[in-house]
CSV table of C-alpha atoms in Angstrom, one decimal:
chain,number,residue,atom,x,y,z
T,7,MET,CA,138.6,61.5,-152.6
T,8,THR,CA,137.7,65.1,-153.7
T,9,ASN,CA,139.6,68.1,-152.5
T,10,LEU,CA,136.5,69.2,-150.6
T,11,ASN,CA,136.2,65.9,-148.7
T,12,ARG,CA,140.0,66.0,-148.0
T,13,ARG,CA,139.8,69.5,-146.6
T,14,THR,CA,136.8,68.5,-144.5
T,15,LEU,CA,138.5,65.5,-143.0
T,16,LEU,CA,141.7,67.4,-142.2
T,17,THR,CA,139.7,70.2,-140.5
T,18,SER,CA,137.8,67.6,-138.4
T,19,ALA,CA,141.0,65.9,-137.4
T,20,ALA,CA,142.6,69.1,-136.4
T,21,GLY,CA,139.6,70.1,-134.4
T,22,LEU,CA,139.6,66.8,-132.5
T,23,ALA,CA,143.3,67.2,-131.7
T,24,GLY,CA,142.7,70.7,-130.5
T,25,LEU,CA,139.9,69.6,-128.3
T,26,GLY,CA,142.1,66.8,-126.9
T,27,PHE,CA,144.9,69.3,-126.1
T,28,LEU,CA,142.5,71.7,-124.5
T,29,SER,CA,141.0,68.9,-122.4
T,30,ALA,CA,144.4,67.9,-121.2
T,31,CYS,CA,145.2,71.5,-120.2
T,32,VAL,CA,141.9,71.9,-118.3
T,33,SER,CA,142.2,68.6,-116.5
T,34,ASN,CA,145.7,69.6,-115.2
T,35,SER,CA,145.0,73.2,-114.3
T,36,PRO,CA,145.0,74.1,-110.6
T,37,GLY,CA,141.5,74.6,-109.1
T,38,THR,CA,139.7,72.5,-111.7
T,39,GLY,CA,137.9,69.3,-111.1
T,40,GLY,CA,138.6,66.0,-112.9
T,41,THR,CA,136.0,63.7,-114.4
T,42,SER,CA,133.9,61.0,-112.7
T,43,GLY,CA,134.1,62.8,-109.4
T,44,GLU,CA,137.9,62.8,-109.2
T,45,ALA,CA,139.5,65.4,-107.0
T,46,SER,CA,141.2,68.4,-108.6
T,47,VAL,CA,145.0,68.6,-108.8
T,48,ASP,CA,145.0,71.0,-105.9
T,49,SER,CA,143.9,68.2,-103.6
T,50,SER,CA,147.5,67.0,-103.6
T,51,LEU,CA,149.4,69.1,-101.0
T,52,LYS,CA,153.2,69.0,-100.5
T,53,ILE,CA,153.9,70.2,-96.9
T,54,GLY,CA,157.3,70.9,-95.5
T,55,ALA,CA,157.8,70.1,-91.8
T,56,SER,CA,160.3,69.5,-89.1
T,57,PRO,CA,160.6,65.7,-88.4
T,58,VAL,CA,159.4,65.9,-84.8
T,59,PRO,CA,156.7,66.6,-83.9
T,60,HIS,CA,155.4,68.4,-87.0
T,61,ALA,CA,155.9,65.6,-89.5
T,62,GLU,CA,154.5,63.1,-87.0
T,63,ILE,CA,151.3,65.2,-86.5
T,64,LEU,CA,151.0,65.5,-90.3
T,65,GLN,CA,151.5,61.8,-90.7
T,66,PHE,CA,148.6,61.2,-88.3
T,67,VAL,CA,146.4,63.6,-90.4
T,68,LYS,CA,147.5,61.8,-93.6
T,69,ASP,CA,146.8,58.3,-92.3
T,70,GLU,CA,143.6,59.0,-90.3
T,71,LEU,CA,141.8,62.1,-91.6
T,72,ALA,CA,143.0,63.3,-95.0
T,73,LYS,CA,141.3,60.7,-97.2
T,74,ASP,CA,137.8,61.5,-95.9
T,75,ALA,CA,138.5,65.2,-96.5
T,76,GLY,CA,139.6,64.6,-100.1
T,77,ILE,CA,143.2,65.6,-99.5
T,78,ASP,CA,146.4,63.8,-100.6
T,79,ILE,CA,149.3,64.9,-98.4
T,80,GLU,CA,153.0,64.5,-99.2
T,81,ILE,CA,155.3,65.3,-96.3
T,82,VAL,CA,158.7,66.8,-97.0
T,83,GLU,CA,161.0,66.8,-93.9
T,84,TYR,CA,163.5,69.6,-93.1
T,85,THR,CA,166.1,69.7,-90.4
T,86,ASP,CA,166.8,73.5,-90.6
T,87,TYR,CA,164.7,76.6,-90.1
T,88,ILE,CA,165.6,78.5,-93.3
T,89,LEU,CA,164.9,76.3,-96.3
T,90,PRO,CA,161.2,75.6,-95.6
T,91,ASN,CA,160.3,79.2,-96.2
T,92,ARG,CA,162.6,79.6,-99.2
T,93,ASP,CA,161.1,76.5,-100.8
T,94,LEU,CA,157.6,77.8,-100.0
T,95,GLU,CA,158.3,81.1,-101.7
T,96,ALA,CA,159.8,79.2,-104.7
T,97,GLY,CA,156.7,77.1,-105.0
T,98,ASP,CA,158.5,73.8,-104.3
T,99,ILE,CA,156.0,73.1,-101.5
T,100,ASP,CA,152.5,74.2,-100.9
T,101,ALA,CA,152.8,75.1,-97.2
T,102,ASN,CA,155.1,74.5,-94.2
T,103,PHE,CA,154.5,73.5,-90.6
T,104,TYR,CA,157.4,74.2,-88.3
T,105,GLN,CA,157.5,77.9,-87.2
T,106,THR,CA,156.2,80.2,-84.5
T,107,PRO,CA,154.7,83.7,-85.0
T,108,ASN,CA,157.8,85.6,-83.8
T,109,PHE,CA,160.0,83.6,-86.2
T,110,LEU,CA,157.6,84.0,-89.1
T,111,LYS,CA,157.4,87.8,-88.5
T,112,ASN,CA,161.2,88.1,-88.6
T,113,GLU,CA,161.4,86.0,-91.8
T,114,ILE,CA,158.8,88.2,-93.5
T,115,GLU,CA,160.5,91.4,-92.5
T,116,GLU,CA,163.9,90.2,-93.6
T,117,ASN,CA,162.9,88.5,-96.8
T,118,GLY,CA,159.7,90.2,-97.9
T,119,TYR,CA,157.7,86.9,-98.0
T,120,LYS,CA,154.0,87.2,-98.7
T,121,PHE,CA,152.8,84.4,-96.5
T,122,THR,CA,149.6,83.8,-94.5
T,123,ALA,CA,149.6,81.9,-91.2
T,124,GLY,CA,146.9,79.7,-89.7
T,125,LYS,CA,146.1,79.5,-86.1
T,126,GLY,CA,148.4,77.9,-83.5
T,127,VAL,CA,148.4,74.1,-83.5
T,128,HIS,CA,150.7,73.2,-80.7
T,129,ILE,CA,153.4,74.5,-78.4
T,130,GLU,CA,156.9,73.0,-77.8
T,131,PRO,CA,158.2,74.6,-74.6
T,132,LEU,CA,161.8,75.9,-75.0
T,133,GLY,CA,164.1,74.3,-72.5
T,134,LEU,CA,167.5,75.0,-70.8
T,135,TYR,CA,169.6,71.8,-70.7
T,136,SER,CA,172.9,70.9,-69.1
T,137,GLU,CA,175.2,67.9,-68.7
T,138,LYS,CA,177.2,69.7,-66.0
T,139,ALA,CA,174.6,71.4,-63.8
T,140,LYS,CA,171.5,69.7,-62.3
T,141,SER,CA,169.8,73.0,-61.6
T,142,VAL,CA,169.9,76.7,-62.7
T,143,GLU,CA,171.7,77.5,-59.5
T,144,GLU,CA,174.5,75.1,-60.3
T,145,ILE,CA,175.5,76.8,-63.6
T,146,ALA,CA,179.1,77.8,-63.1
T,147,GLU,CA,180.3,81.4,-62.8
T,148,GLY,CA,181.5,82.5,-66.3
T,149,GLY,CA,179.8,79.5,-67.9
T,150,GLU,CA,179.1,79.5,-71.6
T,151,ILE,CA,175.5,79.2,-72.8
T,152,ALA,CA,174.6,78.0,-76.3
T,153,LEU,CA,171.7,79.9,-78.0
T,154,ASN,CA,169.9,79.2,-81.3
T,155,SER,CA,171.5,81.6,-83.8
T,156,ASP,CA,168.4,82.7,-85.8
T,157,PRO,CA,167.3,86.1,-84.4
T,158,ALA,CA,163.8,85.1,-83.3
T,159,ASN,CA,165.0,82.1,-81.3
T,160,THR,CA,168.0,84.0,-79.9
T,161,ALA,CA,165.6,86.5,-78.4
T,162,ARG,CA,163.3,83.8,-77.2
T,163,GLY,CA,166.3,82.0,-75.6
T,164,LEU,CA,167.4,85.1,-73.8
T,165,ARG,CA,163.8,85.6,-72.5
T,166,LEU,CA,164.0,82.0,-71.1
T,167,LEU,CA,167.3,82.8,-69.3
T,168,GLU,CA,165.7,85.9,-67.9
T,169,SER,CA,162.7,83.9,-66.7
T,170,ALA,CA,165.2,81.5,-65.0
T,171,GLY,CA,166.7,84.4,-63.1
T,172,LEU,CA,170.1,84.2,-64.8
T,173,ILE,CA,170.0,87.5,-66.6
T,174,SER,CA,168.0,90.7,-67.0
T,175,LEU,CA,167.0,92.4,-70.3
T,176,GLY,CA,165.9,95.6,-68.5
T,177,ASP,CA,162.9,97.2,-70.0
T,178,ALA,CA,163.3,95.8,-73.6
T,179,PRO,CA,159.8,95.3,-75.1
T,180,GLU,CA,158.5,91.7,-75.1
T,181,ASP,CA,158.5,91.5,-78.9
T,182,ALA,CA,162.0,93.0,-79.3
T,183,LEU,CA,164.6,90.8,-81.1
T,184,VAL,CA,167.0,91.1,-78.2
T,185,LYS,CA,170.6,89.9,-78.6
T,186,PRO,CA,173.3,89.0,-76.1
T,187,GLU,CA,174.6,92.6,-76.2
T,188,ASP,CA,171.2,93.7,-74.9
T,189,VAL,CA,171.7,91.9,-71.6
T,190,LYS,CA,171.6,94.5,-68.8
T,191,GLU,CA,172.4,92.4,-65.8
T,192,ASN,CA,174.5,89.2,-65.8
T,193,PRO,CA,175.3,88.3,-62.2
T,194,LYS,CA,177.2,85.1,-63.2
T,195,ASN,CA,179.1,86.8,-66.0
T,196,LEU,CA,177.8,84.2,-68.4
T,197,LYS,CA,179.1,84.0,-72.0
T,198,PHE,CA,176.8,83.4,-75.0
T,199,THR,CA,177.5,81.4,-78.1
T,200,GLU,CA,175.1,81.3,-81.0
T,201,LEU,CA,174.8,78.0,-83.0
T,202,GLU,CA,172.5,76.6,-85.6
T,203,GLY,CA,169.6,75.1,-83.7
T,204,GLY,CA,169.9,71.5,-84.8
T,205,GLN,CA,173.6,71.5,-83.8
T,206,ILE,CA,173.1,72.5,-80.2
T,207,PRO,CA,172.0,69.1,-78.8
T,208,ARG,CA,175.0,67.4,-80.3
T,209,SER,CA,177.3,70.0,-78.7
T,210,LEU,CA,175.6,70.1,-75.3
T,211,GLY,CA,178.6,68.7,-73.5
T,212,ASP,CA,180.7,71.6,-74.7
T,213,PHE,CA,178.7,74.2,-72.8
T,214,ALA,CA,177.7,75.0,-69.2
T,215,ALA,CA,174.1,74.9,-70.5
T,216,ALA,CA,172.2,75.3,-73.7
T,217,VAL,CA,168.8,76.6,-74.8
T,218,ILE,CA,167.2,74.0,-77.1
T,219,ASN,CA,164.1,74.2,-79.1
T,220,GLY,CA,161.5,71.6,-78.4
T,221,ASN,CA,161.6,69.9,-81.8
T,222,PHE,CA,165.4,69.6,-81.7
T,223,ALA,CA,165.3,68.3,-78.1
T,224,LEU,CA,162.8,65.6,-79.1
T,225,GLU,CA,164.9,64.6,-82.1
T,226,ALA,CA,167.9,64.2,-79.8
T,227,GLY,CA,165.9,61.9,-77.5
T,228,LEU,CA,165.7,64.5,-74.7
T,229,LYS,CA,162.6,64.6,-72.5
T,230,PRO,CA,161.8,68.3,-71.8
T,231,ASN,CA,159.9,67.6,-68.5
T,232,GLU,CA,162.6,65.3,-67.2
T,233,ASP,CA,165.9,66.4,-68.8
T,234,SER,CA,165.6,70.2,-68.8
T,235,ILE,CA,166.7,72.3,-65.8
T,236,PHE,CA,164.3,75.0,-66.7
T,237,LEU,CA,161.3,74.8,-69.0
T,238,GLU,CA,159.3,77.6,-70.7
T,239,PRO,CA,155.7,77.7,-69.6
T,240,GLY,CA,153.3,76.2,-72.1
T,241,GLU,CA,150.1,77.9,-71.0
T,242,ASP,CA,149.2,81.1,-72.9
T,243,SER,CA,152.4,80.8,-74.8
T,244,PRO,CA,152.9,83.2,-77.8
T,245,TYR,CA,155.0,80.6,-79.5
T,246,ALA,CA,152.4,78.2,-80.9
T,247,ASN,CA,153.5,76.5,-84.1
T,248,LEU,CA,151.6,77.4,-87.3
T,249,LEU,CA,150.7,76.1,-90.8
T,250,VAL,CA,151.9,78.7,-93.2
T,251,TRP,CA,151.2,79.1,-97.0
T,252,ARG,CA,151.7,81.7,-99.7
T,253,SER,CA,149.1,84.5,-99.5
T,254,GLU,CA,148.3,84.1,-103.2
T,255,ASP,CA,146.8,80.7,-102.1
T,256,ASP,CA,144.5,82.0,-99.5
T,257,GLY,CA,141.5,80.7,-101.5
T,258,ASN,CA,142.8,77.2,-101.8
T,259,GLU,CA,140.1,75.0,-100.4
T,260,TYR,CA,142.4,72.1,-99.7
T,261,LEU,CA,144.7,74.2,-97.6
T,262,LYS,CA,141.7,75.4,-95.7
T,263,LYS,CA,140.6,71.8,-95.1
T,264,LEU,CA,144.1,70.9,-93.8
T,265,GLU,CA,144.1,73.9,-91.5
T,266,GLU,CA,140.7,72.6,-90.1
T,267,LEU,CA,142.0,69.1,-89.7
T,268,LEU,CA,145.0,70.3,-87.7
T,269,HIS,CA,142.6,71.9,-85.2
T,270,SER,CA,140.3,68.9,-85.0
T,271,ASP,CA,139.5,67.0,-81.8
T,272,GLU,CA,141.3,64.0,-83.3
T,273,VAL,CA,144.6,65.9,-83.6
T,274,LYS,CA,144.2,67.3,-80.1
T,275,ALA,CA,143.7,63.8,-78.7
T,276,PHE,CA,146.7,62.5,-80.8
T,277,ILE,CA,149.0,65.2,-79.4
T,278,GLU,CA,147.9,64.6,-75.8
T,279,LYS,CA,148.2,60.8,-76.1
T,280,THR,CA,151.6,60.8,-78.0
T,281,TYR,CA,153.5,63.4,-76.1
T,282,THR,CA,152.6,62.6,-72.5
T,283,ASP,CA,155.8,64.2,-71.2
T,284,GLY,CA,154.5,67.7,-71.9
T,285,SER,CA,157.0,68.3,-74.7
T,286,VAL,CA,154.2,69.1,-77.1
T,287,ILE,CA,151.0,70.8,-75.9
T,288,PRO,CA,147.9,71.5,-78.0
T,289,ALA,CA,147.3,75.2,-78.6
T,290,PHE,CA,143.6,75.0,-79.2
């Protein structure tokens, strides 16, 4: 073989290898389509969610709706309220589905997250529960009340106690992150203890009463309509749960499709048929 032919062969081989490498890079780049009509890599979405009801709703979407929409959903369950946003910021998940607008606002202000929220999907009414009192009136003088320790839910819990007539927060603005020290009137001289939300149902017997978030109540086998002694109104609630993603992904067509599916007639019907006790209410 002549030197010219050898150089030509080596050049051709290198070119083919380069094309193969480039092809591999392109086929695995976000936002690019595969061959033969295959969906792009972005069609696979990893979504963080609380087990109940968020992961259950997502599982319905995955089983019944996602395939026709060209989306492959992986559900990652979380039992706390902090990690889902941290993991979203880190890029470990593509979106999360577990939080309310007031909680999200506080998280963004405290951590500088650049997140975008969709529209409200469902509402889980906050409830006051007790193993010692059968009504709000029966809560003992000086009783200890458990509250969720994250600032947004502490404030929401105090608002619930105010609605129940147990305390007054005076003229504090509705969106203020009120704390126990902001209580202006406390006729029963109640005491307040803040705990991690998921721990409260397990500790219910240690308190005169406890404010429990809907998802944690459901996970503990509590039925809000039957077991609570006072329940937050669901109608026109500002606490609808949202799908949240990084703002840099606002243009992701598959996240847009998932947001649409979560507000479909099928999902609304699923919520209404699955949670007949009123523990989960469609927000659309």
